[in-house]
Amino acid sequence: MKTQDFIQLENRYGARNYNPLDVVLNRGEGIWVWDVDGNRYMDCLAAYSAVNQGHCHPKILNAMVDQARKLTLVSRAFRNDQLGPFYDEICQLTHSHSVLPMNSGAEAVESAIKAVRKWGYEVKGVPDGQAEIIACTNNFHGRTLTIVGFSSEEQYRAGYAPFTPGFKLIPFGDADALGKAITPNTVGFLVEPIQGEGGVIIPPDGYLKAARDLCDRNNVMLILDEIQTGLGRTGKLFAEEHEGIEADLTLVGKALSGGFYPISAVLSNREVLGVFRPGDHGSTFGGNPLACAVARAALKVLVEENLIENAAHVGDYAMKKLRAIDSPHIREVRGRGLMIGIELKPEAGGARRFCEALAQRGVLCKETHENVLRIAPPLTIKKEEIDWAIERIQQVLTGL
Ligand SMILES: *Cc1c(COP(=O)(O)O)cnc(C)c1O
């Protein structure tokens, strides 16, 4: 079959909820992927940061295959020998006290919402049915109905009403607005340390610290959605470390499996998860031995291969070089570690055409929010390799 045949099949049978670039990939290794015609591309999206460890990392692959031969799923009706060690290792690494394992990122967000609401009623003493959660405009926390219900993106909500009540939106990066929005019924503040899908938006210095203080003073749980920013992407294990704070609940997903499998978790260093009793919440696949074995290997690779330090180092280098590009289209280059956004001017005609031109030159990336080119390769990338991509980015930004 040829590229066009694969595309036709997708278009004929698939729901059209995506508009992918027309490359049909069939192989990946490290930062590289190949299409069905044998063309090689540098993957500068890394599956929205799920593939921080690089494609088909051999150590994660071995862990997955070994475990798949032994035991994959028993449900939480029984115990398995991977779950305890996974809890131990992720808690040690992230300085957490407890863990709730789930599958997708959206499920981790949903689980955190359930946990803080229950905590609000049982511990904080909020009157039944009155719990409020504050979130930010321009957020991205996933695609379930409850979550899109508090999105500010019209397209994510259109046609899906009615939505779950109990959420309040405030501008991202505005600590005063948070202070004003908190009421005695507020149980949680849910925020991304850097907005990823929102366009790689970095809040003002001191914002997370101010949010931490406000949450402390008002007995509100700070829930950081680190599903994209976490696990090394920004040059720290968690983006919260850039401001020296600790969330009450931290949400992880994406790179928790290195791209092999959907695995997410709610991490807590407070007693919030203690509100769950048997039967209150669950998941057939959450915490299964295959997922746990994969996650253990994926975390080990992050640490053993110094991927977090590499993200900081190569990220700084890349940002300097990207900022030096003299292009009439660029409005701003911003980022932390290897989470980089190149915002184009509105007159540039949208980031999509640059993504298409980059794909033709062997670099895969994805526009976000119309005008932002996102550069987020696997954290295994070396300086010489990112130079190769930057050269091509420069070509399209100065040539189109
Ligand atoms: C990707 C993402 C999610 C949703 O994860 P899914 O696995 O797609 O459900 C939630 N929050 C953030 C910040 C994300 O980037």
Coordinates of C-alpha atoms and ligand atoms in Angstrom, one line a residue:
M1 CA 0.0 0.0 0.0
K2 CA 1.1 3.6 -0.7
T3 CA 0.8 6.7 1.4
Q4 CA -2.4 7.7 -0.4
D5 CA -4.0 4.3 0.3
F6 CA -3.5 4.6 4.0
I7 CA -4.8 8.1 4.0
Q8 CA -7.9 7.0 2.0
L9 CA -8.6 4.2 4.5
E10 CA -8.4 6.6 7.4
N11 CA -10.6 9.1 5.7
R12 CA -13.1 6.5 4.6
Y13 CA -13.7 4.9 8.0
G14 CA -12.4 7.2 10.7
A15 CA -14.2 9.9 12.7
R16 CA -12.7 13.1 11.4
N17 CA -11.7 14.6 14.8
Y18 CA -8.1 15.2 13.7
N19 CA -6.5 16.9 10.8
P20 CA -3.0 15.2 10.7
L21 CA -0.1 16.0 8.4
D22 CA -0.1 13.6 5.5
V23 CA 2.8 11.5 6.6
V24 CA 2.2 7.8 7.3
L25 CA 4.7 6.6 9.8
N26 CA 5.6 3.0 10.4
R27 CA 8.9 3.0 12.4
G28 CA 10.6 5.0 15.1
E29 CA 13.9 5.0 16.9
G30 CA 15.0 7.7 19.4
I31 CA 14.3 11.1 17.9
W32 CA 13.7 9.7 14.4
V33 CA 10.6 8.3 12.7
W34 CA 10.2 6.8 9.2
D35 CA 7.3 6.9 6.8
V36 CA 6.0 4.1 4.6
D37 CA 8.1 5.3 1.7
G38 CA 11.3 5.1 3.8
N39 CA 11.7 8.9 4.4
R40 CA 13.2 9.8 7.7
Y41 CA 12.0 12.7 9.9
M42 CA 13.1 14.2 13.1
D43 CA 10.2 14.1 15.5
C44 CA 10.0 17.5 17.1
L45 CA 6.5 16.9 18.7
A46 CA 7.3 13.6 20.5
A47 CA 3.6 12.7 20.7
Y48 CA 2.9 15.9 22.7
S49 CA 5.7 14.9 25.1
A50 CA 4.6 11.3 25.7
V51 CA 7.8 10.1 24.0
N52 CA 10.3 12.1 26.1
Q53 CA 12.5 9.0 26.3
G54 CA 12.7 8.7 22.5
H55 CA 10.8 6.2 20.2
C56 CA 10.9 2.5 21.1
H57 CA 13.5 2.9 23.8
P58 CA 15.1 -0.5 24.1
K59 CA 15.0 -0.7 27.9
I60 CA 11.3 0.2 28.1
L61 CA 10.6 -2.1 25.2
N62 CA 12.4 -5.0 27.1
A63 CA 10.5 -4.3 30.2
M64 CA 7.2 -4.3 28.3
V65 CA 7.9 -7.5 26.4
D66 CA 9.2 -9.3 29.5
Q67 CA 6.1 -8.3 31.5
A68 CA 3.7 -9.0 28.7
R69 CA 5.0 -12.6 28.6
K70 CA 4.3 -13.0 32.3
L71 CA 1.2 -11.1 33.3
T72 CA -0.7 -8.1 31.8
L73 CA -3.9 -7.6 33.7
V74 CA -5.6 -9.0 36.7
S75 CA -7.7 -6.0 37.6
R76 CA -7.5 -4.4 41.0
A77 CA -9.7 -7.2 42.4
F78 CA -6.3 -8.9 43.0
R79 CA -2.9 -7.6 43.8
N80 CA 0.1 -7.8 41.4
D81 CA 3.8 -7.8 42.0
Q82 CA 4.5 -4.6 39.9
L83 CA 2.1 -2.2 41.6
G84 CA 3.9 -1.9 45.0
P85 CA 7.4 -1.4 43.5
F86 CA 5.9 1.1 41.0
Y87 CA 4.4 3.1 43.9
D88 CA 7.6 2.9 45.9
E89 CA 9.8 4.1 43.0
I90 CA 7.5 6.9 41.8
C91 CA 7.0 8.2 45.3
Q92 CA 10.7 8.2 46.0
L93 CA 11.5 10.0 42.8
T94 CA 8.8 12.6 43.1
H95 CA 8.7 13.0 46.9
S96 CA 5.0 12.0 47.0
H97 CA 3.2 10.3 49.8
S98 CA 0.5 8.5 47.8
V99 CA -0.4 7.5 44.2
L100 CA -3.6 6.8 42.3
P101 CA -2.8 5.0 39.0
M102 CA -5.0 5.6 36.0
N103 CA -4.6 5.4 32.2
S104 CA -5.1 8.6 30.2
G105 CA -4.2 12.1 31.2
A106 CA -7.9 13.1 31.3
E107 CA -8.6 10.3 33.7
A108 CA -5.9 11.6 36.1
V109 CA -7.6 15.1 35.9
E110 CA -11.0 13.6 36.5
S111 CA -9.7 11.6 39.4
A112 CA -8.1 14.7 41.0
I113 CA -11.4 16.6 40.7
K114 CA -13.2 13.7 42.4
A115 CA -10.6 13.5 45.1
V116 CA -10.5 17.3 46.0
R117 CA -14.3 17.5 45.9
K118 CA -14.6 14.6 48.4
W119 CA -11.8 16.1 50.5
G120 CA -13.7 19.4 50.5
Y121 CA -16.8 17.7 51.9
E122 CA -15.2 15.3 54.3
V123 CA -12.2 17.2 55.6
K124 CA -12.6 20.9 54.8
G125 CA -16.3 20.9 55.7
V126 CA -17.8 22.5 52.5
P127 CA -21.6 22.1 52.5
D128 CA -22.8 19.2 50.3
G129 CA -22.9 19.9 46.6
Q130 CA -21.2 23.4 47.0
A131 CA -17.6 22.6 46.2
E132 CA -15.9 24.9 43.7
I133 CA -12.8 24.3 41.7
I134 CA -10.9 27.2 40.0
A135 CA -9.2 26.7 36.7
C136 CA -7.6 29.1 34.2
T137 CA -8.7 30.4 30.8
N138 CA -6.8 29.0 27.9
N139 CA -6.3 25.7 29.8
F140 CA -6.0 22.3 28.4
H141 CA -6.7 19.4 30.7
G142 CA -8.2 16.8 28.3
R143 CA -11.4 16.0 26.5
T144 CA -13.9 14.4 28.8
L145 CA -17.2 16.2 29.2
T146 CA -16.4 17.5 32.7
I147 CA -13.1 18.8 31.5
V148 CA -14.2 20.5 28.3
G149 CA -17.0 22.0 30.4
F150 CA -14.5 24.4 31.9
S151 CA -12.4 25.0 28.8
S152 CA -12.4 28.5 27.4
E153 CA -11.9 27.1 23.8
E154 CA -15.2 27.4 22.0
Q155 CA -14.5 24.5 19.7
Y156 CA -13.8 22.1 22.6
R157 CA -17.3 22.8 24.1
A158 CA -19.5 23.5 21.1
G159 CA -22.3 21.0 20.8
Y160 CA -21.5 19.1 24.0
A161 CA -23.7 20.9 26.6
P162 CA -24.9 20.5 29.3
F163 CA -21.7 20.5 31.4
T164 CA -20.7 19.7 34.9
P165 CA -21.2 22.7 37.3
G166 CA -18.8 23.8 40.0
F167 CA -15.9 25.3 38.0
K168 CA -14.8 28.9 37.8
L169 CA -12.4 30.4 35.3
I170 CA -9.8 33.1 36.0
P171 CA -7.1 34.5 33.7
F172 CA -3.9 32.4 33.6
G173 CA -0.9 34.1 35.3
D174 CA -3.0 36.5 37.4
A175 CA -2.5 35.7 41.1
D176 CA -4.8 38.6 42.2
A177 CA -7.6 37.1 40.2
L178 CA -7.0 33.8 42.1
G179 CA -7.2 35.6 45.4
K180 CA -10.5 37.2 44.5
A181 CA -12.0 34.0 43.1
I182 CA -11.4 31.9 46.2
T183 CA -14.4 31.5 48.5
P184 CA -14.9 29.3 51.6
N185 CA -16.3 26.6 49.3
T186 CA -13.2 26.5 47.0
V187 CA -11.6 23.1 47.3
G188 CA -9.0 23.2 44.5
F189 CA -7.1 25.4 42.1
L190 CA -6.2 23.4 38.9
V191 CA -3.5 24.8 36.7
E192 CA -0.8 23.9 34.2
P193 CA 2.6 25.4 35.3
I194 CA 3.1 26.2 31.6
Q195 CA 0.2 26.1 29.3
G196 CA 1.1 23.6 26.6
E197 CA -1.7 23.3 24.1
G198 CA -2.6 26.9 25.0
G199 CA 0.5 27.9 23.1
V200 CA 3.5 27.3 25.4
I201 CA 2.4 30.2 27.7
I202 CA 4.8 30.8 30.6
P203 CA 3.2 32.6 33.6
P204 CA 5.0 35.7 35.1
D205 CA 7.8 34.9 37.6
G206 CA 6.4 34.3 41.1
Y207 CA 2.9 33.3 39.9
L208 CA 3.1 29.7 41.1
K209 CA 4.6 30.8 44.4
A210 CA 1.8 33.3 44.9
A211 CA -0.8 30.6 44.0
R212 CA 0.9 28.3 46.5
D213 CA 0.6 30.9 49.2
L214 CA -3.0 31.7 48.4
C215 CA -3.9 28.0 48.5
D216 CA -2.1 27.6 51.8
R217 CA -3.8 30.5 53.4
N218 CA -7.3 29.5 52.3
N219 CA -7.0 25.7 52.7
V220 CA -7.3 25.1 49.0
M221 CA -5.6 22.2 47.2
L222 CA -3.1 23.2 44.6
I223 CA -3.5 20.7 41.7
L224 CA -0.7 21.1 39.1
D225 CA -1.4 19.4 35.8
E226 CA 2.1 18.3 34.8
I227 CA 0.9 15.8 32.2
Q228 CA 2.9 17.7 29.6
T229 CA 5.4 19.8 31.6
G230 CA 6.4 17.0 33.9
L231 CA 8.9 14.2 33.7
G232 CA 11.8 16.3 32.5
R233 CA 10.2 18.3 29.6
T234 CA 11.1 21.7 31.0
G235 CA 14.5 20.8 32.3
K236 CA 13.3 19.8 35.8
L237 CA 11.5 16.7 36.9
F238 CA 8.5 18.9 37.4
A239 CA 8.0 22.5 36.2
E240 CA 6.9 23.5 39.7
E241 CA 10.6 23.3 40.7
H242 CA 11.3 26.4 38.6
E243 CA 9.5 28.3 41.4
G244 CA 10.6 26.1 44.3
I245 CA 7.1 25.0 45.2
E246 CA 5.3 21.8 45.7
A247 CA 1.7 21.1 44.6
D248 CA -0.7 19.2 46.8
L249 CA -1.7 17.0 43.9
T250 CA 0.5 16.5 40.8
L251 CA -0.9 14.9 37.6
V252 CA 1.3 12.9 35.4
G253 CA 0.7 11.0 32.2
K254 CA 2.2 11.1 28.7
A255 CA 5.9 10.3 29.3
L256 CA 5.1 8.1 32.3
S257 CA 5.2 5.3 29.8
G258 CA 7.7 6.7 27.3
G259 CA 4.9 6.4 24.7
F260 CA 4.4 2.6 25.0
Y261 CA 1.1 2.6 26.7
P262 CA -1.4 5.0 28.2
I263 CA -0.5 5.4 31.9
S264 CA -1.3 8.3 34.1
A265 CA -1.3 8.9 37.9
V266 CA -2.4 11.4 40.5
L267 CA 0.5 12.0 42.9
S268 CA -0.2 13.5 46.3
N269 CA 1.9 14.7 49.2
R270 CA -1.2 15.5 51.3
E271 CA -3.9 13.3 52.7
V272 CA -6.3 14.1 49.8
L273 CA -6.2 10.6 48.3
G274 CA -6.9 9.2 51.7
V275 CA -10.6 10.2 51.2
F276 CA -11.1 7.3 48.8
R277 CA -12.4 4.1 50.3
P278 CA -12.8 0.8 48.5
G279 CA -15.4 1.2 45.8
D280 CA -15.3 5.0 45.7
H281 CA -13.3 5.1 42.5
G282 CA -11.7 2.7 40.1
S283 CA -10.4 1.6 36.7
T284 CA -10.2 -1.8 35.1
F285 CA -6.7 -1.1 33.6
G286 CA -5.4 1.4 36.2
G287 CA -2.3 0.0 38.0
N288 CA -2.1 -3.2 35.9
P289 CA 1.2 -5.0 36.0
L290 CA 2.1 -4.3 32.3
A291 CA 1.5 -0.5 32.9
C292 CA 3.5 -0.6 36.1
A293 CA 6.4 -2.4 34.6
V294 CA 6.5 0.0 31.7
A295 CA 6.3 3.1 33.9
R296 CA 9.0 1.8 36.2
A297 CA 11.3 1.4 33.2
A298 CA 10.3 4.7 31.7
L299 CA 11.1 6.6 35.0
K300 CA 14.4 4.7 35.3
V301 CA 15.5 5.8 31.8
L302 CA 14.7 9.4 32.6
V303 CA 17.0 9.4 35.6
E304 CA 19.7 7.0 34.4
E305 CA 20.2 8.7 31.1
N306 CA 20.2 12.2 32.6
L307 CA 17.4 13.2 30.3
I308 CA 16.2 16.0 32.6
E309 CA 19.6 17.7 32.6
N310 CA 19.9 17.2 28.9
A311 CA 16.5 18.9 28.4
A312 CA 17.7 21.9 30.3
H313 CA 21.1 22.0 28.5
V314 CA 19.9 21.4 24.9
G315 CA 16.8 23.5 25.5
D316 CA 18.8 26.6 26.5
Y317 CA 21.1 26.1 23.6
A318 CA 18.2 25.7 21.2
M319 CA 16.3 28.7 22.5
K320 CA 19.3 31.0 22.0
K321 CA 19.8 29.8 18.5
L322 CA 16.1 30.1 17.7
R323 CA 16.0 33.6 19.1
A324 CA 18.9 34.6 16.8
I325 CA 16.8 33.7 13.7
D326 CA 16.1 36.9 11.9
S327 CA 12.6 36.3 10.4
P328 CA 9.9 38.8 9.6
H329 CA 7.4 36.2 10.8
I330 CA 8.5 35.6 14.4
R331 CA 6.8 37.5 17.2
E332 CA 8.4 35.7 20.1
V333 CA 10.4 32.6 20.9
R334 CA 9.7 31.3 24.4
G335 CA 10.0 28.1 26.4
R336 CA 11.6 26.2 29.2
G337 CA 13.9 23.2 28.6
L338 CA 12.7 21.4 25.5
M339 CA 9.2 22.8 25.6
I340 CA 9.6 25.6 23.1
G341 CA 7.1 27.7 21.2
I342 CA 7.8 30.0 18.3
E343 CA 4.9 32.5 18.1
L344 CA 4.4 33.8 14.7
K345 CA 2.9 37.2 13.8
P346 CA -0.8 37.0 12.8
E347 CA 0.2 38.2 9.3
A348 CA 2.4 35.1 8.8
G349 CA -0.6 33.2 7.6
G350 CA -0.7 30.6 10.4
A351 CA 1.8 28.1 11.7
R352 CA 0.4 25.2 9.8
R353 CA 2.0 26.0 6.4
F354 CA 5.4 26.2 8.2
C355 CA 4.8 22.7 9.7
E356 CA 4.0 21.4 6.2
A357 CA 7.1 22.9 4.8
L358 CA 9.2 21.5 7.7
A359 CA 7.8 18.0 7.1
Q360 CA 9.0 18.3 3.5
R361 CA 12.4 19.0 4.9
G362 CA 12.3 16.1 7.4
V363 CA 11.2 17.9 10.5
L364 CA 7.9 17.0 12.1
C365 CA 6.2 19.4 14.4
K366 CA 2.7 20.6 15.1
E367 CA 1.1 24.0 15.3
T368 CA -0.8 24.9 18.4
H369 CA -3.3 27.7 18.6
E370 CA -3.0 28.8 15.0
N371 CA 0.2 30.9 15.3
V372 CA 2.5 28.9 17.5
L373 CA 5.1 26.4 16.2
R374 CA 5.8 24.0 19.0
I375 CA 9.3 22.4 19.2
A376 CA 9.4 19.6 21.7
P377 CA 11.6 16.7 20.5
P378 CA 12.4 13.7 22.7
L379 CA 14.7 14.6 25.6
T380 CA 17.4 12.3 24.3
I381 CA 18.2 14.8 21.5
K382 CA 21.8 16.1 21.2
K383 CA 23.0 19.6 20.3
E384 CA 24.2 18.5 16.8
E385 CA 20.9 17.0 16.2
I386 CA 18.9 20.0 17.2
D387 CA 21.2 22.1 15.1
W388 CA 20.0 20.1 12.1
A389 CA 16.4 20.9 12.9
I390 CA 17.1 24.6 13.7
E391 CA 18.8 24.9 10.3
R392 CA 15.6 23.8 8.6
I393 CA 13.4 25.9 10.9
Q394 CA 15.5 28.9 9.9
Q395 CA 15.1 28.0 6.2
V396 CA 11.3 27.9 6.4
L397 CA 11.0 31.0 8.6
T398 CA 13.2 33.1 6.4
G399 CA 12.2 31.5 3.0
L400 CA 8.4 31.3 3.0
Ligands
LIG1 C1 -2.3 15.9 27.0 C2 -2.8 16.6 28.2 C3 -3.9 16.1 29.0 C4 -4.8 15.0 28.5 O1 -4.1 13.8 28.4 P1 -4.8 12.6 27.6 O2 -3.9 11.4 27.8 O3 -4.9 13.0 26.1 O4 -6.1 12.4 28.2 C5 -4.2 16.8 30.1 N1 -3.5 17.9 30.5 C6 -2.4 18.4 29.8 C7 -1.6 19.5 30.4 C8 -2.0 17.7 28.6 O5 -1.0 18.2 27.9

